[in-house]
C-alpha positions as a printed Julia matrix, in Angstrom:
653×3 Matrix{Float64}:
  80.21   16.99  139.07
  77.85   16.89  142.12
  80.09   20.48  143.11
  79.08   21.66  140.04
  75.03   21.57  140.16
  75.12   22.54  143.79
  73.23   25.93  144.35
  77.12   27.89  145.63
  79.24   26.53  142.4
  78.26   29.21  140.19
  79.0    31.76  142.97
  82.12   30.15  144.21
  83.64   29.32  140.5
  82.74   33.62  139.44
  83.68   34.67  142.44
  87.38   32.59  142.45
  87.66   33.34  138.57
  87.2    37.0   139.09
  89.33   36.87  141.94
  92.45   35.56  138.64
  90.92   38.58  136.82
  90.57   41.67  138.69
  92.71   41.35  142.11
  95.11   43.78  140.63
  92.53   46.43  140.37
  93.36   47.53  144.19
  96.36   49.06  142.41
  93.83   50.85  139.64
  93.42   54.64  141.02
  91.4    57.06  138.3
  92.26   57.45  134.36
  90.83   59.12  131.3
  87.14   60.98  132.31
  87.31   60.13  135.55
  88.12   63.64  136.57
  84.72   64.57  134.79
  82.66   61.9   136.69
  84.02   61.28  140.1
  87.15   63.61  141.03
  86.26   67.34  139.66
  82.85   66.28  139.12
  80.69   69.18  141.84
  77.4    67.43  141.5
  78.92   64.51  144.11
  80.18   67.16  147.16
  76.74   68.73  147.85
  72.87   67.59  149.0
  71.77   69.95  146.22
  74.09   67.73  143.54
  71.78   65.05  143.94
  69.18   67.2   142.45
  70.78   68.31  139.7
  71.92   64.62  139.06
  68.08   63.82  138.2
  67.32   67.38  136.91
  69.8    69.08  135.58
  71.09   66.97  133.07
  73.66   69.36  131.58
  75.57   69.1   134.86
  76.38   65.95  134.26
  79.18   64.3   131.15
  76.19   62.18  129.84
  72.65   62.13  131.48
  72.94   58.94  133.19
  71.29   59.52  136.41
  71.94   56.24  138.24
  75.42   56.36  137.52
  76.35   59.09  139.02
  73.47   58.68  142.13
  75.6    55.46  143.03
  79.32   57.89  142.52
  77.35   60.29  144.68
  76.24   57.77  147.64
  80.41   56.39  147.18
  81.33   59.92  147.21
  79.81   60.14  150.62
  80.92   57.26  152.0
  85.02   56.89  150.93
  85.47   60.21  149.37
  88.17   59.84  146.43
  89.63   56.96  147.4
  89.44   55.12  144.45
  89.45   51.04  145.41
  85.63   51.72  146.44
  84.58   52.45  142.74
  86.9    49.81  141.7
  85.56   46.85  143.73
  81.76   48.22  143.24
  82.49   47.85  139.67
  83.9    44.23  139.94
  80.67   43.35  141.63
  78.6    44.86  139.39
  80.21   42.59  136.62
  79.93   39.57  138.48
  76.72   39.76  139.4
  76.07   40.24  135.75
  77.56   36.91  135.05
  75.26   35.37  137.83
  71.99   37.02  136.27
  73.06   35.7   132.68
  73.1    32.37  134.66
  69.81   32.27  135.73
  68.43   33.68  132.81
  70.15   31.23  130.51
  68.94   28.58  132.79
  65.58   29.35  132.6
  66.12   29.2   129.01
  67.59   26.07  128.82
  70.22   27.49  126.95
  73.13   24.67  126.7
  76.75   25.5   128.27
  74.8    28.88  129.92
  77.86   27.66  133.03
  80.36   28.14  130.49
  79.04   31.15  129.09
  78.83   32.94  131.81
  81.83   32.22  133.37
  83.54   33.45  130.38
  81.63   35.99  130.36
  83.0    36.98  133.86
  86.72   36.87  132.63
  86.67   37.81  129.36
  89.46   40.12  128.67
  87.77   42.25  126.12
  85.28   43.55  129.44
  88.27   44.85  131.18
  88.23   48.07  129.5
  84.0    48.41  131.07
  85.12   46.82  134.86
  88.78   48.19  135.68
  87.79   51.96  134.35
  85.9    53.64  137.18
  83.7    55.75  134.08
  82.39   52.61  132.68
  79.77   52.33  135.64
  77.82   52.92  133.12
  78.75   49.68  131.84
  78.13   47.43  134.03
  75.63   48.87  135.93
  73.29   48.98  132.95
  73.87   45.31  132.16
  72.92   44.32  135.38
  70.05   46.24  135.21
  69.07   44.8   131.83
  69.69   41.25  133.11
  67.44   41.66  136.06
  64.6    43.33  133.87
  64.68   40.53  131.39
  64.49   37.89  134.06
  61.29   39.47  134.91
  59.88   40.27  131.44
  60.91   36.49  131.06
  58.65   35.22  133.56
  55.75   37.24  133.52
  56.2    35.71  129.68
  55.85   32.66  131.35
  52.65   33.44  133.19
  54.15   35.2   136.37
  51.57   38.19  137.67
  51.71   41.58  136.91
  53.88   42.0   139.66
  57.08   40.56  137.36
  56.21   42.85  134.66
  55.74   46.02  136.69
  59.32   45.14  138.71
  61.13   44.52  135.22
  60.04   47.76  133.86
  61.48   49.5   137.15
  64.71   47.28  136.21
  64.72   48.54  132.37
  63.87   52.08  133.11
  67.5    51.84  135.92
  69.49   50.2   132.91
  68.66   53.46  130.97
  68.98   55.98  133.37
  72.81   53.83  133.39
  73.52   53.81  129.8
  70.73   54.23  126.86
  72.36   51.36  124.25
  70.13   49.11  126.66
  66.98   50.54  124.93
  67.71   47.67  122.66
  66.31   44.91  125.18
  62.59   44.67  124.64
  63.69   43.76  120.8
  66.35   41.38  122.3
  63.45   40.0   124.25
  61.24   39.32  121.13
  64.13   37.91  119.33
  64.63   35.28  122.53
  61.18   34.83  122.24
  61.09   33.78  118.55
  64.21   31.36  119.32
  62.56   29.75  121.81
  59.38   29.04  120.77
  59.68   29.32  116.67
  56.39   31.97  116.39
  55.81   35.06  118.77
  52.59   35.86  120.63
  50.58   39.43  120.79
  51.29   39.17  124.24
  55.04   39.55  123.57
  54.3    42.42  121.5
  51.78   43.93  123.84
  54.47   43.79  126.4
  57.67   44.66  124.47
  56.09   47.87  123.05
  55.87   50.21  125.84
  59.22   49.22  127.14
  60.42   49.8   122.89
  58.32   53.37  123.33
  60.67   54.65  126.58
  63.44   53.5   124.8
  63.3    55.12  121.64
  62.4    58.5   123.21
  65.62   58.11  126.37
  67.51   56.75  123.37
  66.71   59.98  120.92
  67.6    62.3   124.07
  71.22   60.78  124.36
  71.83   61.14  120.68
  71.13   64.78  121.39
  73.12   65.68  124.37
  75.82   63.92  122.54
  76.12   66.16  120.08
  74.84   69.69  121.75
  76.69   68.9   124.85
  79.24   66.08  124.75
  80.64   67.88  121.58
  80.22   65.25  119.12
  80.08   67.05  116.42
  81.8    68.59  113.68
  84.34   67.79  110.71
  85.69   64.17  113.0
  82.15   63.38  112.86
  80.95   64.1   109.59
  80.23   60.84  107.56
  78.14   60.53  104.67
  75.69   57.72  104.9
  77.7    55.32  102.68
  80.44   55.62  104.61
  78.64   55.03  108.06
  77.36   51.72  106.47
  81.16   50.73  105.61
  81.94   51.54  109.59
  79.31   49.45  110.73
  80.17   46.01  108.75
  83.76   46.62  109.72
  83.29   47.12  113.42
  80.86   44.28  113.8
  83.55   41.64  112.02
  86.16   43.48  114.63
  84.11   42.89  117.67
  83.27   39.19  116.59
  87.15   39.23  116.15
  87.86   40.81  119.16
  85.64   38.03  121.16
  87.24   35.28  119.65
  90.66   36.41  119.85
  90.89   38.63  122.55
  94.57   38.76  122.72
  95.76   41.93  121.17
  93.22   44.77  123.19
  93.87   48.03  122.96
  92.28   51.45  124.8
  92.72   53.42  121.88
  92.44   51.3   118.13
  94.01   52.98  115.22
  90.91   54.79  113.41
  90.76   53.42  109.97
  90.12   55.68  106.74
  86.7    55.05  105.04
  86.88   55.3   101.52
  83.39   53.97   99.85
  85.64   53.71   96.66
  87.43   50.98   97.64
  86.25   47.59   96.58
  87.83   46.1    99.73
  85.81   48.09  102.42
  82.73   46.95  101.02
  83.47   42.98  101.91
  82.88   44.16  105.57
  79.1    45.17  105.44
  78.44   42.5   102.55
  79.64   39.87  104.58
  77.74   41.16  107.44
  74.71   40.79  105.79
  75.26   37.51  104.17
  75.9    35.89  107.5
  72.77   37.13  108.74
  70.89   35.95  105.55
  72.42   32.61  105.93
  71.3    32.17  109.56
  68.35   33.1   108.63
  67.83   30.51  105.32
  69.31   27.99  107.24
  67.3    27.75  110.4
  65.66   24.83  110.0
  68.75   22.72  109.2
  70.79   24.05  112.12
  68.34   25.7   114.59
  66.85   29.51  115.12
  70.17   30.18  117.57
  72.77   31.33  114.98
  70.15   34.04  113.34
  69.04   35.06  116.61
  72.8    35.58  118.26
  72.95   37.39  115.26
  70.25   39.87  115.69
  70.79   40.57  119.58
  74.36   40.83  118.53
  73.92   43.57  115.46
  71.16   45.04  117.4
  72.6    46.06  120.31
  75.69   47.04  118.7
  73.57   49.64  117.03
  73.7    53.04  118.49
  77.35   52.17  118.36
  78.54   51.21  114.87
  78.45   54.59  113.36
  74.99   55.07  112.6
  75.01   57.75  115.35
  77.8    60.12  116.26
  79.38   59.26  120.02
  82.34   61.43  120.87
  85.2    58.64  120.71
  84.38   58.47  117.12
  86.74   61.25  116.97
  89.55   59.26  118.22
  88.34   55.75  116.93
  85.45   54.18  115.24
  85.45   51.26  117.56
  86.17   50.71  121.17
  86.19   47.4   123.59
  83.36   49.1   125.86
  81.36   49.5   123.08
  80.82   45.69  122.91
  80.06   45.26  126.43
  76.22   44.61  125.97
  76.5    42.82  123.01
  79.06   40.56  123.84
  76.33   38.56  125.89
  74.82   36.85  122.54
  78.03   35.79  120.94
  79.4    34.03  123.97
  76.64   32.66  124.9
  75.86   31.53  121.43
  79.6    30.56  120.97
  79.7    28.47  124.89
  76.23   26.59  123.54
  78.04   25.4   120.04
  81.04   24.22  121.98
  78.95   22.39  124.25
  76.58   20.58  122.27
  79.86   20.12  119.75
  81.8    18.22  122.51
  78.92   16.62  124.26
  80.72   13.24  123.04
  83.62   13.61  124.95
  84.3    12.04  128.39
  83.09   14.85  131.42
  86.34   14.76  132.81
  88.07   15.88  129.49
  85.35   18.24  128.91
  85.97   19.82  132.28
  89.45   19.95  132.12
  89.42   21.87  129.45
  86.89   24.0   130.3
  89.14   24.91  133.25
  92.19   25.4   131.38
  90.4    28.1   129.21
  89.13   29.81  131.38
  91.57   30.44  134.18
  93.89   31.57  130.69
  91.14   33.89  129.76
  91.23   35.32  133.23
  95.22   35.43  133.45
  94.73   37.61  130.32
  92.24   39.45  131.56
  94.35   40.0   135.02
  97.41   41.3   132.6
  95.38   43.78  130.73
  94.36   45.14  134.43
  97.55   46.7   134.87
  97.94   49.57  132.04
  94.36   51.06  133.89
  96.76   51.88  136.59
  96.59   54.85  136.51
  96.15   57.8   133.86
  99.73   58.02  132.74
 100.38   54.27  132.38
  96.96   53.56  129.84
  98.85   56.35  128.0
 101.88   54.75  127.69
 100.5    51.29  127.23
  97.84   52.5   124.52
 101.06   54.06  122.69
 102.89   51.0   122.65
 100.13   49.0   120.84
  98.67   52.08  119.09
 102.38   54.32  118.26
 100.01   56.9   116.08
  97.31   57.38  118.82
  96.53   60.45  118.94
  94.85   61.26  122.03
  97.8    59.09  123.3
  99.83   61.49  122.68
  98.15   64.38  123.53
  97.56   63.02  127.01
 100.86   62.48  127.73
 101.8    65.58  126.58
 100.04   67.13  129.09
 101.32   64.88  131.56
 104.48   66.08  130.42
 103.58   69.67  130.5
 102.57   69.57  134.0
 105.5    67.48  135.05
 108.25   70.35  133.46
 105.66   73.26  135.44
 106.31   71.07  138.78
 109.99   70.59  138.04
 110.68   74.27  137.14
 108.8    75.56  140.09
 110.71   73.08  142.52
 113.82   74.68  140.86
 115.23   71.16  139.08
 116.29   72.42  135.88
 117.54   69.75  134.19
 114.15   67.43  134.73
 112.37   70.54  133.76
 114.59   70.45  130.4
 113.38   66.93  129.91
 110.05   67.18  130.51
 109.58   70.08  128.08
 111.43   68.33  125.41
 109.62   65.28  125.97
 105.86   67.46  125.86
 106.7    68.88  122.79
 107.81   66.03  121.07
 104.05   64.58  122.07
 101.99   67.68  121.25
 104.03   68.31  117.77
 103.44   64.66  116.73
  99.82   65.24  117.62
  99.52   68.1   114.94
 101.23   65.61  112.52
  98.28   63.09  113.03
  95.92   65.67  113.33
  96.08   69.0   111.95
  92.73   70.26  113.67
  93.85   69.04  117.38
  92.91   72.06  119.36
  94.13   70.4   122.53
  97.51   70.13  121.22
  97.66   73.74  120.22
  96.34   74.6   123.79
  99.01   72.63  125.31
 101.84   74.22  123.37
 100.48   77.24  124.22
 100.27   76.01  127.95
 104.1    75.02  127.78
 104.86   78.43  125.92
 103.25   80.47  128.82
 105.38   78.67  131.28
 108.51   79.55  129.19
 107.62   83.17  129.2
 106.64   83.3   125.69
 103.59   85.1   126.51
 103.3    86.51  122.39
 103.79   82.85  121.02
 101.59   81.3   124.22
  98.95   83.96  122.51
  98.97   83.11  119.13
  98.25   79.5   120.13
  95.39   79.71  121.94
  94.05   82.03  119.04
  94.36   79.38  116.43
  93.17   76.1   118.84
  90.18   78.53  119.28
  90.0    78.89  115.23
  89.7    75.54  115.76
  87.31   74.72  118.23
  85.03   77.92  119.09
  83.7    76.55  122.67
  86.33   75.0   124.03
  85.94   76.56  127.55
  89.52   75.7   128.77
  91.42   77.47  125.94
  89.21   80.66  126.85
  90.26   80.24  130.41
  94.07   80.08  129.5
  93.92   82.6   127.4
  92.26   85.02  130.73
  94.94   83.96  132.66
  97.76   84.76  130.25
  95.94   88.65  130.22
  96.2    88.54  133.67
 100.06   87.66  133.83
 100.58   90.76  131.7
  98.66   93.2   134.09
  95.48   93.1   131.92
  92.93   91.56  134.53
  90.2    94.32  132.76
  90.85   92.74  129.56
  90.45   89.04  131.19
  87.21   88.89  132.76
  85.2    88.7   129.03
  87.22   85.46  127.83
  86.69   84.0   131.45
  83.06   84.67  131.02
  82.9    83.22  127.56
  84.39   80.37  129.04
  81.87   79.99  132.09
  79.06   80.83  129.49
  79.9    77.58  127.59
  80.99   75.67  130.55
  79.31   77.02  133.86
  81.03   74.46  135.64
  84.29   74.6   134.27
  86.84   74.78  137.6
  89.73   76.41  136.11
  87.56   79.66  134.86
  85.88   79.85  138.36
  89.48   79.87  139.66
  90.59   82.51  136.91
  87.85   84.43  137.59
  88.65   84.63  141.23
  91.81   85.27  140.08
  91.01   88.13  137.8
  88.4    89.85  140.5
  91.03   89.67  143.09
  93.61   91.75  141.13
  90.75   94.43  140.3
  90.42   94.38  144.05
  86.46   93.3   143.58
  86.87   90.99  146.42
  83.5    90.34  147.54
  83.03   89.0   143.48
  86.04   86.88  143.77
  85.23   85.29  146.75
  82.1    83.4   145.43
  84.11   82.4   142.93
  86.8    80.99  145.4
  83.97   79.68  148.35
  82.06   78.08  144.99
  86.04   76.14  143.94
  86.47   75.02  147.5
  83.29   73.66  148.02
  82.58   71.53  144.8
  86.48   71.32  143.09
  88.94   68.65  143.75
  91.88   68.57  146.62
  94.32   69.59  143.69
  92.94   72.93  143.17
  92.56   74.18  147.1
  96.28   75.63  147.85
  96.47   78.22  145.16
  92.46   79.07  146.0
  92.76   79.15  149.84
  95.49   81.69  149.7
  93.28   83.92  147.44
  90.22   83.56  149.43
  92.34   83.82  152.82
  93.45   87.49  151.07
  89.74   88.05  149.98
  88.26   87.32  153.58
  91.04   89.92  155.09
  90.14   92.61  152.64
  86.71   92.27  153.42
  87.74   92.59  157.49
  86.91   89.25  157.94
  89.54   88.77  160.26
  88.71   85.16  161.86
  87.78   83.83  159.07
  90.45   84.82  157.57
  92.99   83.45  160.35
  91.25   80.04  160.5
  91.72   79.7   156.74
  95.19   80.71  156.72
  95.47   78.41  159.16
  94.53   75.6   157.38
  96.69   76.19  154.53
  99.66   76.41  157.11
  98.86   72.69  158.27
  99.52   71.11  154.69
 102.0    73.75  154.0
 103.74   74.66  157.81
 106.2    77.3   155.24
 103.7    79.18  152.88
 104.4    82.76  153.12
 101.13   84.1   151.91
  99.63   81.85  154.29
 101.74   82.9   157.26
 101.67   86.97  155.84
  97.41   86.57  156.08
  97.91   84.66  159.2
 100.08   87.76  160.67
  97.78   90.35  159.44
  94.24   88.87  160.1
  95.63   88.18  163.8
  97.21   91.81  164.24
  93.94   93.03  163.36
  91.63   90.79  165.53
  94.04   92.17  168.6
  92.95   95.58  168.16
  89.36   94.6   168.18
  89.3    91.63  170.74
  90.69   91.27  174.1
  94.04   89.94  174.32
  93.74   86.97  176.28
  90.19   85.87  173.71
  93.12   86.32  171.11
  95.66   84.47  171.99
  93.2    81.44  172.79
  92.29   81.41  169.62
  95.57   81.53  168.01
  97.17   78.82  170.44
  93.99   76.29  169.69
  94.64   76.91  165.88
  98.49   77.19  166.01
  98.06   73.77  168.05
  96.45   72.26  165.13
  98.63   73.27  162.46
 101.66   72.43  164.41
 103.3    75.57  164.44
 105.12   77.24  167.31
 103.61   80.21  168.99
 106.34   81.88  170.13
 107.39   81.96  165.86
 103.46   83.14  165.43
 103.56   85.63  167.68
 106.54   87.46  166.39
 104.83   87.39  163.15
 101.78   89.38  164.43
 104.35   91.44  166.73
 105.75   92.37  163.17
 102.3    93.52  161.78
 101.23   95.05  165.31
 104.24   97.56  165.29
 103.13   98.47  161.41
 100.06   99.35  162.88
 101.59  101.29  165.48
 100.72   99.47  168.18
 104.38   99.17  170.33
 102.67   98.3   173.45
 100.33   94.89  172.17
 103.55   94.03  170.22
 105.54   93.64  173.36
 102.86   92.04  175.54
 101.81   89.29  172.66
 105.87   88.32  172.48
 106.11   88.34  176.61
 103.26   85.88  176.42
């Protein structure tokens, strides 16, 4: 007991609890978005991305500044290695736990220990902590935390000073993730718990902190639907029907809290039907809890109607009264919860408190114990399918056998694994691959007839097969489909340019790059394109714009076309040193070692031998090659040029 109100407890109990929990996230590398907002994402490679991060918010998935500030700084210190965003994450949660903590104790909120403890393990948050994307998560809780502390005491009769530092702390938590713009009501509701009446002074200071969030709040609603994309016939609910969404998902996420044993990344999405009598016991029982916290506060205390109200409240933006893109997929979604989550277990750790005050401490605590370290075992096991993006596919399809975004996911997983296999020349895993990718995409189209992405990725695996005509006809109906979808556009350029057509390629690339100026794969296609028209100087921009913002898994295929673009603009040494560098990942390449051979053949004609064959030995040295094998190489290309006499000197060397 005396362990317990020592000043290190609370640290040393979240810190050993999340320990259970999330250890297994050094095995988590990146899943599902991450690609978007840490791996292809260009803003994070460059000084000028930082500015664009806070001004350019279509360069970003979702305008949440902070987030992706704190993936830049990461970005700059451990690159891609994933375990950096993993951990930061875990810390970010747990000091979450620690501010609900000290905020519950300066409540005098009974069981706050519990409840944030269990807060730190609960399994339903492992979904927000173990996915790198959900920074947005739980760096806008902490941020909320921290800002009501302050609001909290300047309530109290702190200075100014707490007031102008909380609003610095709410303005962070929605420059995170927007759903926060919820706190200054959360605030007045604490208020009115506490104290039974609230003052003008609440409302004096709760307004301009309601004003910011409203007008953040009404510019994230927008972006989600003119850039995210959500929008369209998976979005369109009538306003009866949103109403029967949002009494089912908050009796699912009170569920889901309670129960937490049967999580899933991707919940079935249920049919609304505002004809069915059934559907409507969801929001009618919604409201009658509410209306019987309320009638029956004085009998058993303001904390039930006002764990209610944080609880709806905050849920909000996320219920279906506002379009978000998973919608599409699912109407509800353990991230969504994150925030709200706080007032149920909070409220849920104070009943069982004051419920089992009469038992002995010792039982009390053993029990406590027992719960908790189970909650975090759970939470530990549900760590594992965020693996990594293949495995929360297969995991989600186990629970979920008719998710479709499941399935299209793995289907592409599949289609790049029979591409991989057929190029490495292992037929039969290529056979099984393929088989395996269409049975994915075709059960897509069964579950949804509109899936554009599945179409796309038939029409990917089609293109590999050589069926160029059918590959055709199925980007041209997932663009019936979906319009702007940049990536279709850009498959369908590159299919024009495997038939000789780069002319007729270059106006879907551009459609593509005038939807999605970003998008890598049309900047590559592009490159592509320009580079069989022989407009060099174009494609290399294209190429020197790839290698300086994409991902490592786009820079072999690039660096041989901008190696071939910096020869046929004569720039010899450049184009040497980046054949070069190809040939150190790849000592075998032949285009690398054919632009190695020429770019060097032509710098001996206009340099003096011995400056030559420094240079070549320094960056032979550091690719590991042998110069002797080098040098008959550029030998080769010196007698095309008709140069006998270098030839014979450069192989004497």
């Amino acid at each position: 007991m005396a362990f317990l109100e020592s000043k290190r407890a609370p640290w040393v109990l979240v810190a050993a609890l999340m320990l259970v929990a999330y250890a297994r996230v050094v095995g988590c590398g990146f899943i599902w978005d991450d690609d978007d907002y840490v791996t292809n994402n260009p803003v994070l490679r460059t000084i000028g991305g930082l500015y664009e991060i806070w001004f350019v918010p279509t360069s970003l998935p979702q305008y949440y500044p902070l987030v992706h500030t704190t993936f830049w700084l990461e970005h700059a210190v451990w690159g891609l290695d994933p375990l950096g965003y993993h951990v930061v994450n875990v810390a970010l949660h747990g000091a979450s736990a620690l501010a609900l903590l000290r905020i519950g104790r300066r409540l005098a909120v009974p069981g706050i220990l519990f409840g944030a403890l269990w807060f730190a393990v609960h399994p339903v948050h492992v979904e927000s902590v173990a996915w790198v994307t959900e920074r947005k998560n739980v760096l806008s809780l902490l941020c909320y935390l921290l800002a009501a502390e302050r609001w909290l005491k300047w309530h109290a009769g702190d200075g100014g000073k707490s007031y102008a530092i909380g609003s610095l702390w709410f303005v962070g938590a929605l420059f995170s993730k927007t759903v926060t713009a919820s706190l200054p009501a959360a605030l007045l509701v604490v208020i009115w718990w506490r104290d039974g009446k609230l003052t003008a002074r609440a409302w004096r200071a709760a307004l301009p902190w309601l004003l910011i969030g409203a007008g953040l709040g009404y510019f994230t609603v927008h972006l989600e639907a003119t850039h995210v994309g959500a929008a369209g016939q998976s979005w369109q609910l009538a306003g009866l029907e949103r109403v029967l969404v949002a009494g089912r998902a908050c009796w699912f996420y009170v569920y889901s809290l309670i129960w937490p044993l049967h999580t899933c990344f991707n919940y079935p999405r249920w049919d609304v039907d505002v004809a069915a009598a059934s559907q409507w016991l969801f929001p009618i029982g919604a409201a009658l809890a509410v209306v019987a916290a309320w009638a029956l506060r004085a009998r058993i205390g303001r904390g039930p109607a006002a764990a209610l109200m944080i609880f709806g409240g905050t849920l909000f933006p996320a219920i279906g009264f506002f379009d978000v893109y998973p919608f599409r997929y699912s109407f509800v979604a353990d991230h969504f919860q994150y925030h709200a989550s706080v007032a149920v277990v909070v409220a849920l750790a104070a009943f069982v408190t004051t419920r089992t005050a009469r038992f002995a401490a010792t039982a009390r605590l053993s029990a406590a114990a027992v719960f908790l370290i189970g909650a975090a075992v759970v939470a530990s096991l549900e760590v594992g399918q965020y693996r990594d993006f293949e495995t929360l596919w297969r995991v989600t399809l186990e629970k979920n056998p008719r998710s479709a975004i499941a399935h299209t996911n793995l289907g592409a997983v599949e289609t790049d694994a029979y591409g991989q296999a057929k190029q490495a020349g292992r037929m039969s895993d290529a056979a099984g691959h393929l088989a395996a990718a269409e049975r994915h995409l075709r059960q897509v189209l069964e579950l949804d007839a509109t899936s554009h992405e599945a179409r796309t990725n038939l029409g990917v695996l089609a293109q590999q097969q050589g069926k160029r005509v059918e590959a055709r006809r199925l980007y041209r109906e997932a663009l019936d489909q979906k319009r702007d979808d940049a990536g279709t556009w850009s498959n369908l350029a590159a299919l024009e340019i495997e038939e000789g057509r780069a002319s007729a390629a270059l106006p879907h690339v551009e459609q593509a790059l005038s939807l999605d100026p970003d998008h890598v794969n049309a900047r590559i296609v592009r490159g592509w394109a320009l580079c069989e028209l022989r407009r060099f100087g174009d494609a290399k921009a294209d190429l020197e714009w790839v290698l300086r913002r994409a991902g490592a898994g786009y820079v072999d295929d690039v660096q041989r076309r901008y190696a071939t673009c910096l020869l046929e603009l004569k720039d010899h040494r450049g184009a040497t040193e980046q054949a070069l560098s190809l040939l150190r990942r790849l000592p075998q390449d032949p285009d690398a070692r054919s632009v190695m051979a020429r770019a060097l053949a032509q710098l001996c004609l206009q340099y003096p031998e011995d400056k030559v064959r420094r240079f070549v030995q320094a960056g032979l040295q550091q690719a590991g090659l042998d110069f002797a094998e080098a040098a008959a190489l550029v030998a080769a290309q010196l007698r095309a040029l008709g140069d006998e006499g270098r030839a014979r000197r450069l192989e004497g060397s």
